[in-house]
Amino acid sequence: MTTTKTAKPPNPPAGGGLGNAAKTVLRSRWIGPIGLLIGAVAPVLIATPYAMNVMTSALIFVMLAVGLNIVVGQCGLLDLGYAAFFAVGAYTSGIIATRLHWPLLATIPAVIVVTVLAGIVVGGPTLRLRSDYLAIVTLGFGEIIRVTANNLSITGGPEGIYGIPSLSVGGVDLSNSVVFYYVVLAIVACAVLGANRLIRSRLGRAWRFIREDEDAAEAMGVHTYRVKMAAYIAGAVWGGLAGVLFGAQLSAISPASFTFLQSALVLMAVVLGGMGSTPGVVIGALFVTMLPEALRGLSDYRYFAFGALLIIVMVLRPQGLWPARTRETARTARRSATFDGEVRIR
């Protein structure tokens, strides 16, 4: 005789409808459009040259953080030299635009090709390494690119490249600060959407398998080397395209803009926002870039306050401001609870 006892699913935790409503909003698919709407309305509220420069820089930093999130947050590859791809994209577009007098948009295919080649050249021998060894090699790569740019005549040496043209489409100049902001907003929105689609694809699932357990993923048939190479190349392309926007914004680039500190700040945005979480990384990037500007009134103490706030946030939210959530739906959770509660006595 078989007796089956079915346990009821656990009651939802008490916390009020406000908390549940907040969680529902945060998990809604409308979060992306809401964030894009906020970005579109921001220049209407404040359109001073200083504010537009800060907001445009924040958007470019978002693109960098989303690209590094593919490498670090999704695939689990600790990259300490990500600013190198940022520099490769900026210098490639700057050299072609100033030496060959091409429009900046026409340099984008060349930037993609060069960054892909850079990802293959660097990732080929290094992606067979793991953990600390990989981090040390990528750190060395970042410094090699900076020192090389500092000593070549074609890159302008320590002075860098000046006179990079602004973005233009069909002869229409887009150098106006507000217009350029909206162009960058559209490009970054497409980059975030593209990265999110990659993360949700079959390739994205393979990245997460490698992040959790590379040996188990390889045993299950995942070609770990190729999958890691794909993540590295994707991150390189995102970083290179951000470099194009950076050069267009400042019309000048130099090796001082691509130091290890830049790589560390991008990595900080990924960790602070929530590794593997696209909305979290966007929030983390905005937090890292805009909070020091908000604390500018503290003068010499603003970076002290910035560091203290970072420590407080990481203590209170160790998994990030917006950690990546599991894919288990409420329906699946109820089924799991029901299955665990069944007791069969023979």
Coordinates of C-alpha atoms in Angstrom, one line a residue:
M1 CA 0.0 0.0 0.0
T2 CA 1.3 3.4 -0.9
T3 CA 0.4 6.6 1.0
T4 CA 1.2 9.9 -0.5
K5 CA 1.2 13.0 1.5
T6 CA 1.4 16.3 -0.4
A7 CA 2.8 19.3 1.4
K8 CA 1.4 22.7 0.7
P9 CA 3.7 25.2 -0.9
P10 CA 5.3 27.5 1.6
N11 CA 3.5 30.7 2.3
P12 CA 5.0 33.8 0.9
P13 CA 7.1 35.7 3.4
A14 CA 5.4 38.5 5.2
G15 CA 6.6 41.9 4.2
G16 CA 3.7 43.8 2.9
G17 CA 2.4 44.4 -0.5
L18 CA 4.8 47.3 -1.1
G19 CA 7.8 45.0 -1.0
N20 CA 6.2 42.5 -3.3
A21 CA 5.2 45.3 -5.7
A22 CA 8.7 46.6 -5.7
K23 CA 10.1 43.2 -6.5
T24 CA 7.5 42.8 -9.3
V25 CA 8.6 46.1 -10.8
L26 CA 12.3 45.3 -10.6
R27 CA 11.7 42.0 -12.4
S28 CA 9.5 43.5 -15.0
R29 CA 10.6 43.5 -18.6
W30 CA 9.7 47.2 -18.7
I31 CA 12.8 48.1 -16.6
G32 CA 14.8 48.7 -19.7
P33 CA 12.4 51.0 -21.4
I34 CA 11.9 52.9 -18.2
G35 CA 15.6 53.4 -17.8
L36 CA 15.8 54.6 -21.5
L37 CA 13.0 57.0 -20.9
I38 CA 14.8 58.5 -17.9
G39 CA 17.9 58.9 -19.9
A40 CA 15.9 60.6 -22.7
V41 CA 14.2 63.0 -20.3
A42 CA 17.4 64.0 -18.4
P43 CA 18.6 66.7 -20.8
V44 CA 15.2 68.3 -20.6
L45 CA 15.7 68.8 -16.9
I46 CA 19.3 69.9 -17.0
A47 CA 21.2 70.7 -20.2
T48 CA 24.2 72.7 -19.1
P49 CA 27.5 71.8 -20.8
Y50 CA 28.9 70.4 -17.6
A51 CA 25.9 68.2 -17.0
M52 CA 25.8 66.9 -20.6
N53 CA 29.6 66.1 -20.5
V54 CA 29.1 64.1 -17.2
M55 CA 26.0 62.2 -18.5
T56 CA 27.7 61.4 -21.8
S57 CA 30.8 60.1 -20.0
A58 CA 28.5 58.0 -17.8
L59 CA 26.9 56.4 -20.8
I60 CA 30.2 55.5 -22.4
F61 CA 31.3 54.0 -19.0
V62 CA 28.0 52.0 -19.1
M63 CA 29.1 50.5 -22.4
L64 CA 32.5 49.6 -21.0
A65 CA 30.9 48.0 -17.9
V66 CA 28.4 46.0 -20.0
G67 CA 31.3 44.7 -22.2
L68 CA 33.4 43.7 -19.2
N69 CA 30.3 42.0 -17.6
I70 CA 30.3 39.5 -20.5
V71 CA 33.9 38.6 -19.7
V72 CA 33.9 38.7 -15.9
G73 CA 30.3 38.5 -14.8
Q74 CA 29.1 35.9 -17.3
C75 CA 32.1 33.8 -18.2
G76 CA 34.1 34.3 -14.9
L77 CA 37.3 35.4 -16.6
L78 CA 39.0 38.0 -14.3
D79 CA 40.3 40.7 -16.7
L80 CA 42.4 43.5 -15.2
G81 CA 43.5 45.0 -18.5
Y82 CA 40.2 45.8 -20.1
A83 CA 41.2 49.4 -20.7
A84 CA 43.5 48.0 -23.4
F85 CA 40.6 47.3 -25.8
F86 CA 39.2 50.7 -24.9
A87 CA 42.5 52.1 -26.1
V88 CA 42.7 50.0 -29.2
G89 CA 39.3 51.2 -30.3
A90 CA 40.0 54.8 -29.6
Y91 CA 43.4 54.8 -31.3
T92 CA 42.3 52.9 -34.3
S93 CA 39.4 55.3 -35.0
G94 CA 41.6 58.3 -34.2
I95 CA 44.5 57.3 -36.4
I96 CA 42.2 56.5 -39.4
A97 CA 40.1 59.6 -38.9
T98 CA 43.1 62.0 -38.6
R99 CA 45.6 60.4 -41.0
L100 CA 43.2 59.3 -43.8
H101 CA 40.5 61.9 -43.1
W102 CA 37.7 59.4 -42.9
P103 CA 34.4 60.2 -41.1
L104 CA 34.3 58.7 -37.7
L105 CA 31.4 56.4 -38.5
A106 CA 33.4 54.9 -41.4
T107 CA 36.1 53.8 -39.0
I108 CA 33.8 51.5 -37.0
P109 CA 34.3 48.4 -39.3
A110 CA 38.0 48.8 -38.9
V111 CA 37.7 49.2 -35.2
I112 CA 35.7 46.0 -35.0
V113 CA 38.2 44.1 -37.1
V114 CA 41.2 45.3 -35.1
T115 CA 39.6 44.7 -31.7
V116 CA 38.6 41.1 -32.8
L117 CA 42.2 40.5 -33.8
A118 CA 43.4 41.9 -30.6
G119 CA 41.1 39.7 -28.6
I120 CA 42.3 36.6 -30.6
V121 CA 46.0 37.5 -30.3
V122 CA 45.7 38.1 -26.5
G123 CA 43.1 35.5 -25.7
G124 CA 44.7 32.7 -27.8
P125 CA 47.6 32.0 -25.4
T126 CA 46.1 33.3 -22.2
L127 CA 42.6 31.8 -22.0
R128 CA 44.1 28.5 -21.2
L129 CA 45.1 30.0 -17.9
R130 CA 42.8 30.4 -14.9
S131 CA 42.1 32.6 -11.9
D132 CA 45.1 34.6 -10.7
Y133 CA 47.3 33.7 -13.6
L134 CA 44.8 35.0 -16.1
A135 CA 44.4 38.2 -14.2
I136 CA 48.1 38.8 -14.1
V137 CA 48.5 38.2 -17.9
T138 CA 45.6 40.6 -18.7
L139 CA 47.0 43.2 -16.4
G140 CA 50.3 42.9 -18.3
F141 CA 48.5 43.2 -21.7
G142 CA 46.8 46.4 -20.5
E143 CA 50.2 48.0 -19.6
I144 CA 51.8 46.8 -22.8
I145 CA 49.2 48.6 -24.9
R146 CA 49.5 51.8 -22.8
V147 CA 53.3 51.8 -23.0
T148 CA 53.3 51.1 -26.7
A149 CA 50.9 54.0 -27.4
N150 CA 53.2 56.2 -25.3
N151 CA 56.2 55.4 -27.4
L152 CA 55.0 55.2 -31.0
S153 CA 55.0 58.2 -33.3
I154 CA 51.8 57.1 -35.1
T155 CA 49.9 57.3 -31.8
G156 CA 51.3 60.7 -31.0
G157 CA 53.5 59.5 -28.1
P158 CA 52.7 61.0 -24.7
E159 CA 50.7 63.8 -26.3
G160 CA 48.3 61.5 -28.0
I161 CA 46.1 62.3 -31.0
Y162 CA 44.3 65.6 -31.4
G163 CA 41.8 66.9 -33.8
I164 CA 39.6 63.8 -34.0
P165 CA 36.5 64.8 -35.9
S166 CA 33.0 64.7 -34.3
L167 CA 30.3 62.3 -35.4
S168 CA 28.4 63.2 -38.5
V169 CA 25.8 61.5 -40.6
G170 CA 25.2 62.5 -44.2
G171 CA 27.1 65.7 -43.7
V172 CA 25.0 66.6 -40.6
D173 CA 27.3 67.5 -37.7
L174 CA 26.4 65.9 -34.4
S175 CA 28.9 67.7 -32.2
N176 CA 26.2 69.7 -30.3
S177 CA 26.4 68.4 -26.7
V178 CA 22.7 67.5 -26.5
V179 CA 22.5 65.9 -29.9
F180 CA 25.7 63.9 -29.2
Y181 CA 24.3 62.8 -25.9
Y182 CA 21.2 61.4 -27.6
V183 CA 23.3 59.6 -30.2
V184 CA 25.4 58.0 -27.5
L185 CA 22.3 57.1 -25.6
A186 CA 20.9 55.3 -28.7
I187 CA 24.2 53.5 -29.3
V188 CA 24.6 52.4 -25.7
A189 CA 21.0 51.3 -25.5
C190 CA 21.6 49.0 -28.5
A191 CA 24.8 47.7 -27.0
V192 CA 23.1 46.9 -23.7
L193 CA 20.3 45.2 -25.6
G194 CA 22.7 43.2 -27.7
A195 CA 24.7 42.1 -24.7
N196 CA 21.5 41.0 -22.9
R197 CA 20.4 39.0 -25.9
L198 CA 23.8 37.3 -26.0
I199 CA 23.5 36.5 -22.3
R200 CA 20.1 34.9 -22.8
S201 CA 21.3 32.8 -25.8
R202 CA 22.7 29.3 -25.9
L203 CA 26.2 30.8 -25.9
G204 CA 25.3 32.8 -22.8
R205 CA 24.2 29.6 -21.0
A206 CA 27.6 28.1 -21.9
W207 CA 29.3 31.1 -20.4
R208 CA 27.5 30.6 -17.1
F209 CA 28.3 26.9 -17.1
I210 CA 32.0 27.7 -17.4
R211 CA 31.7 30.3 -14.7
E212 CA 30.1 27.9 -12.2
D213 CA 32.4 24.9 -13.0
E214 CA 34.6 24.8 -16.0
D215 CA 35.6 21.1 -15.5
A216 CA 32.0 20.0 -15.3
A217 CA 31.1 22.1 -18.4
E218 CA 33.9 20.5 -20.4
A219 CA 32.8 17.1 -19.2
M220 CA 29.2 17.8 -20.5
G221 CA 30.5 18.6 -24.0
V222 CA 31.1 22.4 -23.8
H223 CA 34.1 23.4 -25.8
T224 CA 35.4 25.7 -23.0
Y225 CA 38.3 27.2 -24.9
R226 CA 36.1 28.4 -27.9
V227 CA 33.4 29.6 -25.6
K228 CA 35.8 31.6 -23.5
M229 CA 37.3 33.0 -26.7
A230 CA 33.9 34.1 -27.8
A231 CA 33.3 36.0 -24.5
Y232 CA 36.7 37.6 -24.7
I233 CA 36.1 38.8 -28.3
A234 CA 32.6 40.1 -27.5
G235 CA 34.0 42.1 -24.6
A236 CA 36.8 43.4 -26.8
V237 CA 34.3 44.7 -29.4
W238 CA 32.2 46.4 -26.8
G239 CA 35.3 48.1 -25.4
G240 CA 36.6 49.2 -28.8
L241 CA 33.3 50.8 -29.8
A242 CA 33.2 52.6 -26.5
G243 CA 36.7 53.9 -27.4
V244 CA 35.3 55.4 -30.6
L245 CA 32.6 57.3 -28.7
F246 CA 35.3 58.4 -26.2
G247 CA 37.4 59.9 -28.9
A248 CA 34.4 61.6 -30.5
Q249 CA 33.4 63.2 -27.3
L250 CA 36.8 64.6 -26.3
S251 CA 38.3 65.0 -29.9
A252 CA 41.6 64.0 -28.3
I253 CA 43.1 60.9 -26.7
S254 CA 46.3 60.1 -24.9
P255 CA 47.8 57.2 -23.0
A256 CA 46.9 58.8 -19.7
S257 CA 43.3 58.0 -20.4
F258 CA 43.9 54.2 -20.5
T259 CA 45.7 53.4 -17.3
F260 CA 45.1 50.5 -14.9
L261 CA 42.9 52.7 -12.8
Q262 CA 40.4 52.8 -15.7
S263 CA 40.3 49.0 -15.8
A264 CA 39.8 48.9 -12.0
L265 CA 37.0 51.4 -12.1
V266 CA 35.1 49.4 -14.8
L267 CA 35.6 46.2 -12.8
M268 CA 34.4 48.0 -9.7
A269 CA 31.2 49.0 -11.6
V270 CA 30.6 45.3 -12.5
V271 CA 31.1 44.0 -9.0
L272 CA 29.3 46.8 -7.4
G273 CA 26.2 46.5 -9.6
G274 CA 26.1 42.7 -9.5
M275 CA 28.2 40.4 -11.6
G276 CA 26.2 38.8 -14.3
S277 CA 23.3 41.2 -14.0
T278 CA 22.8 43.6 -16.9
P279 CA 20.6 46.1 -15.0
G280 CA 22.9 45.9 -12.0
V281 CA 26.0 46.6 -14.1
V282 CA 24.3 49.7 -15.7
I283 CA 23.4 51.0 -12.2
G284 CA 26.9 50.2 -11.0
A285 CA 28.5 52.1 -13.9
L286 CA 26.2 55.2 -13.2
F287 CA 27.0 55.0 -9.5
V288 CA 30.8 54.9 -10.1
T289 CA 30.8 57.7 -12.6
M290 CA 28.2 60.1 -11.2
L291 CA 28.7 59.8 -7.5
P292 CA 32.1 61.5 -7.4
E293 CA 30.6 64.4 -9.4
A294 CA 27.7 64.6 -6.9
L295 CA 30.3 64.8 -4.0
R296 CA 32.4 67.5 -5.7
G297 CA 31.2 70.0 -3.1
L298 CA 33.3 68.2 -0.5
S299 CA 36.4 69.3 -2.4
D300 CA 39.5 67.4 -1.2
Y301 CA 37.4 64.9 0.8
R302 CA 35.1 63.8 -2.0
Y303 CA 37.1 60.7 -2.9
F304 CA 37.3 59.8 0.8
A305 CA 33.5 60.0 1.0
F306 CA 33.2 58.1 -2.3
G307 CA 35.4 55.2 -0.9
A308 CA 33.4 55.2 2.3
L309 CA 30.1 54.9 0.5
L310 CA 31.5 52.1 -1.7
I311 CA 32.5 50.2 1.4
I312 CA 29.1 50.7 3.0
V313 CA 27.3 49.5 -0.2
M314 CA 29.4 46.4 -0.4
V315 CA 28.9 45.6 3.2
L316 CA 25.1 46.0 3.0
R317 CA 24.8 44.5 -0.5
P318 CA 27.7 42.0 -0.9
Q319 CA 26.1 40.5 -4.1
G320 CA 25.7 43.9 -5.7
L321 CA 23.1 46.6 -5.9
W322 CA 21.1 44.5 -8.3
P323 CA 22.3 40.9 -8.2
A324 CA 21.6 38.4 -10.9
R325 CA 18.5 36.4 -10.1
T326 CA 18.0 32.8 -10.7
R327 CA 15.8 31.7 -13.6
E328 CA 13.5 29.6 -11.4
T329 CA 10.0 31.0 -11.8
A330 CA 7.3 30.9 -9.1
R331 CA 5.6 28.0 -10.8
T332 CA 8.7 26.0 -10.8
A333 CA 9.3 26.8 -7.2
R334 CA 5.8 25.6 -6.3
R335 CA 6.4 22.3 -8.2
S336 CA 9.7 21.8 -6.4
A337 CA 8.1 22.4 -3.0
T338 CA 5.3 20.0 -3.8
F339 CA 7.7 17.3 -5.0
D340 CA 9.9 17.7 -1.9
G341 CA 6.9 17.3 0.3
E342 CA 5.7 14.0 -1.1
V343 CA 6.3 11.1 1.2
R344 CA 5.8 7.5 -0.2
I345 CA 5.5 4.7 2.3
R346 CA 5.4 1.2 1.0

